[in-house]
Amino acid sequence: MRRSPGFFVRCAESVPCPCCGEQLEVIGSRSRKYLNSKGEQVELRMRRVRCRACRKIHHELPDFLVPYKRYEATCVENVVSDPPVEPLVAADDATLYRWRNWCRDQAPYWLGCLTSIALCFRLGPVQVTSEPARSAHQRLGRVVGTAPGWLMRVVRVVVNAHLWLHTRSAFLSAAAS
């Protein structure tokens, strides 16, 4: 017997296609599971939408999730912040290590995306001081601020500009080649 999801995600605003800017139409929904800070699994039902012009399919991802991450955004943000914010998340040390490396590796790309988006909308270049930042959080904080929710401010802009990098990897064994 299947459990019914706890939440149904539905966007309150009219969002255009991130690829071409045309109108989106709802074509169904799908299940999405994530873990909260206590390690409890929560299930959502997210709408699937298709662009009427370019025919690409998108999912309405709520602000509290990061694409391809299994924990809610505040969990990831608390771990990769400098210094880490308490309380920490119920995850193993290997997961926390991967999140820190992921954020450190992605930060230059995200800064480039934010700069490009600012220039496209004629907001002027992103101002970065000459003082070196010690962490990815500090570098991004100069652009989006360091108040809680900084990671989701970055994610929302980069995802909606259709610039989010797919970070899942496939590993092949030597025998498969």
PDB file of C-alpha atoms in Angstrom:
ATOM      1  CA  MET A   1       0.000   0.000   0.000  1.00  0.00           C
ATOM      2  CA  ARG A   2       1.369   3.409  -0.989  1.00  0.00           C
ATOM      3  CA  ARG A   3       1.494   6.270   1.443  1.00  0.00           C
ATOM      4  CA  SER A   4      -0.067   9.504   0.298  1.00  0.00           C
ATOM      5  CA  PRO A   5       2.358  12.433   0.129  1.00  0.00           C
ATOM      6  CA  GLY A   6       2.278  15.014   2.880  1.00  0.00           C
ATOM      7  CA  PHE A   7       2.366  18.042   0.597  1.00  0.00           C
ATOM      8  CA  PHE A   8       1.391  18.968  -2.930  1.00  0.00           C
ATOM      9  CA  VAL A   9       3.690  21.623  -4.420  1.00  0.00           C
ATOM     10  CA  ARG A  10       1.972  24.239  -6.575  1.00  0.00           C
ATOM     11  CA  CYS A  11       3.535  27.501  -7.697  1.00  0.00           C
ATOM     12  CA  ALA A  12       1.449  30.568  -6.825  1.00  0.00           C
ATOM     13  CA  GLU A  13       3.096  32.750  -9.466  1.00  0.00           C
ATOM     14  CA  SER A  14       2.975  32.444 -13.248  1.00  0.00           C
ATOM     15  CA  VAL A  15       6.505  31.358 -14.153  1.00  0.00           C
ATOM     16  CA  PRO A  16       7.595  31.353 -17.808  1.00  0.00           C
ATOM     17  CA  CYS A  17       9.728  28.620 -19.338  1.00  0.00           C
ATOM     18  CA  PRO A  18      13.328  29.116 -18.172  1.00  0.00           C
ATOM     19  CA  CYS A  19      14.574  28.092 -21.635  1.00  0.00           C
ATOM     20  CA  CYS A  20      12.528  30.257 -23.984  1.00  0.00           C
ATOM     21  CA  GLY A  21      10.206  32.379 -21.807  1.00  0.00           C
ATOM     22  CA  GLU A  22       6.947  30.969 -23.192  1.00  0.00           C
ATOM     23  CA  GLN A  23       3.953  29.714 -21.227  1.00  0.00           C
ATOM     24  CA  LEU A  24       4.048  26.429 -19.306  1.00  0.00           C
ATOM     25  CA  GLU A  25       1.201  23.920 -19.044  1.00  0.00           C
ATOM     26  CA  VAL A  26       0.695  21.308 -16.330  1.00  0.00           C
ATOM     27  CA  ILE A  27       1.105  17.745 -17.643  1.00  0.00           C
ATOM     28  CA  GLY A  28       1.076  15.763 -14.405  1.00  0.00           C
ATOM     29  CA  SER A  29       2.914  15.332 -11.148  1.00  0.00           C
ATOM     30  CA  ARG A  30       5.617  13.203  -9.591  1.00  0.00           C
ATOM     31  CA  SER A  31       6.772  12.198  -6.160  1.00  0.00           C
ATOM     32  CA  ARG A  32       9.892  13.756  -4.612  1.00  0.00           C
ATOM     33  CA  LYS A  33      11.317  12.653  -1.277  1.00  0.00           C
ATOM     34  CA  TYR A  34      13.719  14.616   0.888  1.00  0.00           C
ATOM     35  CA  LEU A  35      15.195  14.407   4.373  1.00  0.00           C
ATOM     36  CA  ASN A  36      14.734  17.117   6.976  1.00  0.00           C
ATOM     37  CA  SER A  37      17.329  18.127   9.589  1.00  0.00           C
ATOM     38  CA  LYS A  38      16.235  15.296  11.922  1.00  0.00           C
ATOM     39  CA  GLY A  39      16.822  12.740   9.165  1.00  0.00           C
ATOM     40  CA  GLU A  40      13.087  12.095   8.697  1.00  0.00           C
ATOM     41  CA  GLN A  41      11.883  11.399   5.168  1.00  0.00           C
ATOM     42  CA  VAL A  42       9.185  13.696   3.787  1.00  0.00           C
ATOM     43  CA  GLU A  43       7.349  13.092   0.518  1.00  0.00           C
ATOM     44  CA  LEU A  44       6.092  15.829  -1.794  1.00  0.00           C
ATOM     45  CA  ARG A  45       4.000  15.755  -4.930  1.00  0.00           C
ATOM     46  CA  MET A  46       5.471  18.184  -7.498  1.00  0.00           C
ATOM     47  CA  ARG A  47       3.805  19.362 -10.691  1.00  0.00           C
ATOM     48  CA  ARG A  48       5.417  18.534 -14.011  1.00  0.00           C
ATOM     49  CA  VAL A  49       5.044  21.317 -16.573  1.00  0.00           C
ATOM     50  CA  ARG A  50       5.842  21.468 -20.302  1.00  0.00           C
ATOM     51  CA  CYS A  51       6.621  24.538 -22.365  1.00  0.00           C
ATOM     52  CA  ARG A  52       4.103  25.073 -25.144  1.00  0.00           C
ATOM     53  CA  ALA A  53       6.816  26.388 -27.470  1.00  0.00           C
ATOM     54  CA  CYS A  54      10.047  24.426 -26.920  1.00  0.00           C
ATOM     55  CA  ARG A  55       8.268  21.343 -25.405  1.00  0.00           C
ATOM     56  CA  LYS A  56      10.836  20.948 -22.584  1.00  0.00           C
ATOM     57  CA  ILE A  57       9.589  19.447 -19.340  1.00  0.00           C
ATOM     58  CA  HIS A  58      10.281  21.118 -15.990  1.00  0.00           C
ATOM     59  CA  HIS A  59       9.335  20.422 -12.371  1.00  0.00           C
ATOM     60  CA  GLU A  60       8.118  23.018  -9.895  1.00  0.00           C
ATOM     61  CA  LEU A  61      10.767  22.751  -7.205  1.00  0.00           C
ATOM     62  CA  PRO A  62       9.918  24.481  -3.908  1.00  0.00           C
ATOM     63  CA  ASP A  63      12.335  27.041  -2.474  1.00  0.00           C
ATOM     64  CA  PHE A  64      13.376  24.773   0.394  1.00  0.00           C
ATOM     65  CA  LEU A  65      14.966  22.147  -1.919  1.00  0.00           C
ATOM     66  CA  VAL A  66      18.185  22.185  -3.947  1.00  0.00           C
ATOM     67  CA  PRO A  67      18.183  20.275  -7.252  1.00  0.00           C
ATOM     68  CA  TYR A  68      19.709  16.787  -6.926  1.00  0.00           C
ATOM     69  CA  LYS A  69      20.172  17.078  -3.154  1.00  0.00           C
ATOM     70  CA  ARG A  70      18.274  14.738  -0.816  1.00  0.00           C
ATOM     71  CA  TYR A  71      18.216  17.074   2.205  1.00  0.00           C
ATOM     72  CA  GLU A  72      16.306  20.326   2.521  1.00  0.00           C
ATOM     73  CA  ALA A  73      18.266  23.465   1.611  1.00  0.00           C
ATOM     74  CA  THR A  74      18.615  24.769   5.173  1.00  0.00           C
ATOM     75  CA  CYS A  75      20.465  21.561   6.127  1.00  0.00           C
ATOM     76  CA  VAL A  76      22.980  22.007   3.304  1.00  0.00           C
ATOM     77  CA  GLU A  77      23.265  25.753   3.960  1.00  0.00           C
ATOM     78  CA  ASN A  78      23.934  25.253   7.673  1.00  0.00           C
ATOM     79  CA  VAL A  79      26.773  22.822   6.908  1.00  0.00           C
ATOM     80  CA  VAL A  80      28.489  24.840   4.150  1.00  0.00           C
ATOM     81  CA  SER A  81      28.164  28.201   5.941  1.00  0.00           C
ATOM     82  CA  ASP A  82      31.344  29.646   7.412  1.00  0.00           C
ATOM     83  CA  PRO A  83      31.232  29.062  10.358  1.00  0.00           C
ATOM     84  CA  PRO A  84      28.700  26.188  10.278  1.00  0.00           C
ATOM     85  CA  VAL A  85      25.335  27.100  11.807  1.00  0.00           C
ATOM     86  CA  GLU A  86      23.931  25.030  14.657  1.00  0.00           C
ATOM     87  CA  PRO A  87      22.064  22.746  14.858  1.00  0.00           C
ATOM     88  CA  LEU A  88      23.789  20.496  12.400  1.00  0.00           C
ATOM     89  CA  VAL A  89      21.949  17.962  10.310  1.00  0.00           C
ATOM     90  CA  ALA A  90      21.418  14.251  10.972  1.00  0.00           C
ATOM     91  CA  ALA A  91      23.780  13.049   8.228  1.00  0.00           C
ATOM     92  CA  ASP A  92      27.036  11.134   8.209  1.00  0.00           C
ATOM     93  CA  ASP A  93      30.430  12.830   7.994  1.00  0.00           C
ATOM     94  CA  ALA A  94      30.960  11.693   4.378  1.00  0.00           C
ATOM     95  CA  THR A  95      27.776  13.502   3.290  1.00  0.00           C
ATOM     96  CA  LEU A  96      28.814  16.691   5.099  1.00  0.00           C
ATOM     97  CA  TYR A  97      32.256  16.476   3.477  1.00  0.00           C
ATOM     98  CA  ARG A  98      30.687  16.078  -0.004  1.00  0.00           C
ATOM     99  CA  TRP A  99      28.414  19.091   0.569  1.00  0.00           C
ATOM    100  CA  ARG A 100      31.357  21.293   1.562  1.00  0.00           C
ATOM    101  CA  ASN A 101      33.352  20.214  -1.489  1.00  0.00           C
ATOM    102  CA  TRP A 102      30.322  20.621  -3.760  1.00  0.00           C
ATOM    103  CA  CYS A 103      29.732  24.195  -2.571  1.00  0.00           C
ATOM    104  CA  ARG A 104      33.434  25.084  -2.792  1.00  0.00           C
ATOM    105  CA  ASP A 105      33.635  23.670  -6.340  1.00  0.00           C
ATOM    106  CA  GLN A 106      30.383  25.286  -7.536  1.00  0.00           C
ATOM    107  CA  ALA A 107      30.933  28.760  -6.022  1.00  0.00           C
ATOM    108  CA  PRO A 108      33.064  30.167  -8.897  1.00  0.00           C
ATOM    109  CA  TYR A 109      30.482  28.947 -11.423  1.00  0.00           C
ATOM    110  CA  TRP A 110      27.577  30.429  -9.423  1.00  0.00           C
ATOM    111  CA  LEU A 111      29.410  33.757  -9.125  1.00  0.00           C
ATOM    112  CA  GLY A 112      29.916  33.753 -12.886  1.00  0.00           C
ATOM    113  CA  CYS A 113      26.223  32.997 -13.427  1.00  0.00           C
ATOM    114  CA  LEU A 114      25.139  35.777 -11.065  1.00  0.00           C
ATOM    115  CA  THR A 115      27.474  38.224 -12.809  1.00  0.00           C
ATOM    116  CA  SER A 116      26.160  37.240 -16.261  1.00  0.00           C
ATOM    117  CA  ILE A 117      22.532  37.490 -15.135  1.00  0.00           C
ATOM    118  CA  ALA A 118      23.165  40.930 -13.600  1.00  0.00           C
ATOM    119  CA  LEU A 119      24.715  42.128 -16.865  1.00  0.00           C
ATOM    120  CA  CYS A 120      21.842  40.686 -18.953  1.00  0.00           C
ATOM    121  CA  PHE A 121      19.330  42.622 -16.869  1.00  0.00           C
ATOM    122  CA  ARG A 122      21.519  45.736 -16.981  1.00  0.00           C
ATOM    123  CA  LEU A 123      22.008  45.680 -13.216  1.00  0.00           C
ATOM    124  CA  GLY A 124      25.692  46.418 -13.657  1.00  0.00           C
ATOM    125  CA  PRO A 125      28.570  44.122 -12.802  1.00  0.00           C
ATOM    126  CA  VAL A 126      28.647  42.289  -9.503  1.00  0.00           C
ATOM    127  CA  GLN A 127      30.980  44.177  -7.196  1.00  0.00           C
ATOM    128  CA  VAL A 128      33.634  41.968  -5.628  1.00  0.00           C
ATOM    129  CA  THR A 129      36.176  43.458  -3.267  1.00  0.00           C
ATOM    130  CA  SER A 130      39.886  42.854  -3.685  1.00  0.00           C
ATOM    131  CA  GLU A 131      40.077  41.341  -0.203  1.00  0.00           C
ATOM    132  CA  PRO A 132      40.306  37.548  -0.555  1.00  0.00           C
ATOM    133  CA  ALA A 133      37.450  35.511   0.915  1.00  0.00           C
ATOM    134  CA  ARG A 134      38.267  32.426   2.922  1.00  0.00           C
ATOM    135  CA  SER A 135      35.247  30.333   1.945  1.00  0.00           C
ATOM    136  CA  ALA A 136      32.661  29.821  -0.801  1.00  0.00           C
ATOM    137  CA  HIS A 137      30.024  31.121   1.619  1.00  0.00           C
ATOM    138  CA  GLN A 138      31.920  34.389   2.064  1.00  0.00           C
ATOM    139  CA  ARG A 139      32.456  34.839  -1.700  1.00  0.00           C
ATOM    140  CA  LEU A 140      28.764  34.237  -2.437  1.00  0.00           C
ATOM    141  CA  GLY A 141      27.754  36.319   0.572  1.00  0.00           C
ATOM    142  CA  ARG A 142      29.302  39.401  -1.011  1.00  0.00           C
ATOM    143  CA  VAL A 143      26.725  39.080  -3.799  1.00  0.00           C
ATOM    144  CA  VAL A 144      23.572  37.603  -2.183  1.00  0.00           C
ATOM    145  CA  GLY A 145      24.208  38.370   1.499  1.00  0.00           C
ATOM    146  CA  THR A 146      24.978  36.018   4.350  1.00  0.00           C
ATOM    147  CA  ALA A 147      21.592  36.108   6.103  1.00  0.00           C
ATOM    148  CA  PRO A 148      19.770  32.773   6.389  1.00  0.00           C
ATOM    149  CA  GLY A 149      18.469  31.647   3.009  1.00  0.00           C
ATOM    150  CA  TRP A 150      21.586  32.722   1.073  1.00  0.00           C
ATOM    151  CA  LEU A 151      21.914  29.330  -0.639  1.00  0.00           C
ATOM    152  CA  MET A 152      18.328  29.406  -1.875  1.00  0.00           C
ATOM    153  CA  ARG A 153      18.806  32.944  -3.192  1.00  0.00           C
ATOM    154  CA  VAL A 154      21.660  31.614  -5.327  1.00  0.00           C
ATOM    155  CA  VAL A 155      19.796  28.437  -6.339  1.00  0.00           C
ATOM    156  CA  ARG A 156      16.588  30.219  -7.352  1.00  0.00           C
ATOM    157  CA  VAL A 157      18.346  32.677  -9.664  1.00  0.00           C
ATOM    158  CA  VAL A 158      20.669  30.126 -11.267  1.00  0.00           C
ATOM    159  CA  VAL A 159      17.929  27.478 -11.742  1.00  0.00           C
ATOM    160  CA  ASN A 160      15.403  29.947 -13.157  1.00  0.00           C
ATOM    161  CA  ALA A 161      18.024  31.188 -15.610  1.00  0.00           C
ATOM    162  CA  HIS A 162      18.366  27.530 -16.737  1.00  0.00           C
ATOM    163  CA  LEU A 163      22.050  27.514 -15.762  1.00  0.00           C
ATOM    164  CA  TRP A 164      22.014  24.862 -13.026  1.00  0.00           C
ATOM    165  CA  LEU A 165      24.652  22.202 -13.589  1.00  0.00           C
ATOM    166  CA  HIS A 166      23.568  18.603 -13.407  1.00  0.00           C
ATOM    167  CA  THR A 167      25.880  17.208 -10.733  1.00  0.00           C
ATOM    168  CA  ARG A 168      24.961  13.529 -10.631  1.00  0.00           C
ATOM    169  CA  SER A 169      27.675  11.202 -11.936  1.00  0.00           C
ATOM    170  CA  ALA A 170      27.639   7.755 -13.469  1.00  0.00           C
ATOM    171  CA  PHE A 171      30.549   5.474 -12.641  1.00  0.00           C
ATOM    172  CA  LEU A 172      31.504   2.682 -14.982  1.00  0.00           C
ATOM    173  CA  SER A 173      33.673  -0.207 -13.960  1.00  0.00           C
ATOM    174  CA  ALA A 174      36.692  -1.226 -16.029  1.00  0.00           C
ATOM    175  CA  ALA A 175      34.851  -4.394 -17.089  1.00  0.00           C
ATOM    176  CA  ALA A 176      32.036  -2.349 -18.634  1.00  0.00           C
ATOM    177  CA  SER A 177      34.284  -0.502 -21.076  1.00  0.00           C
TER     178      SER A 177
END
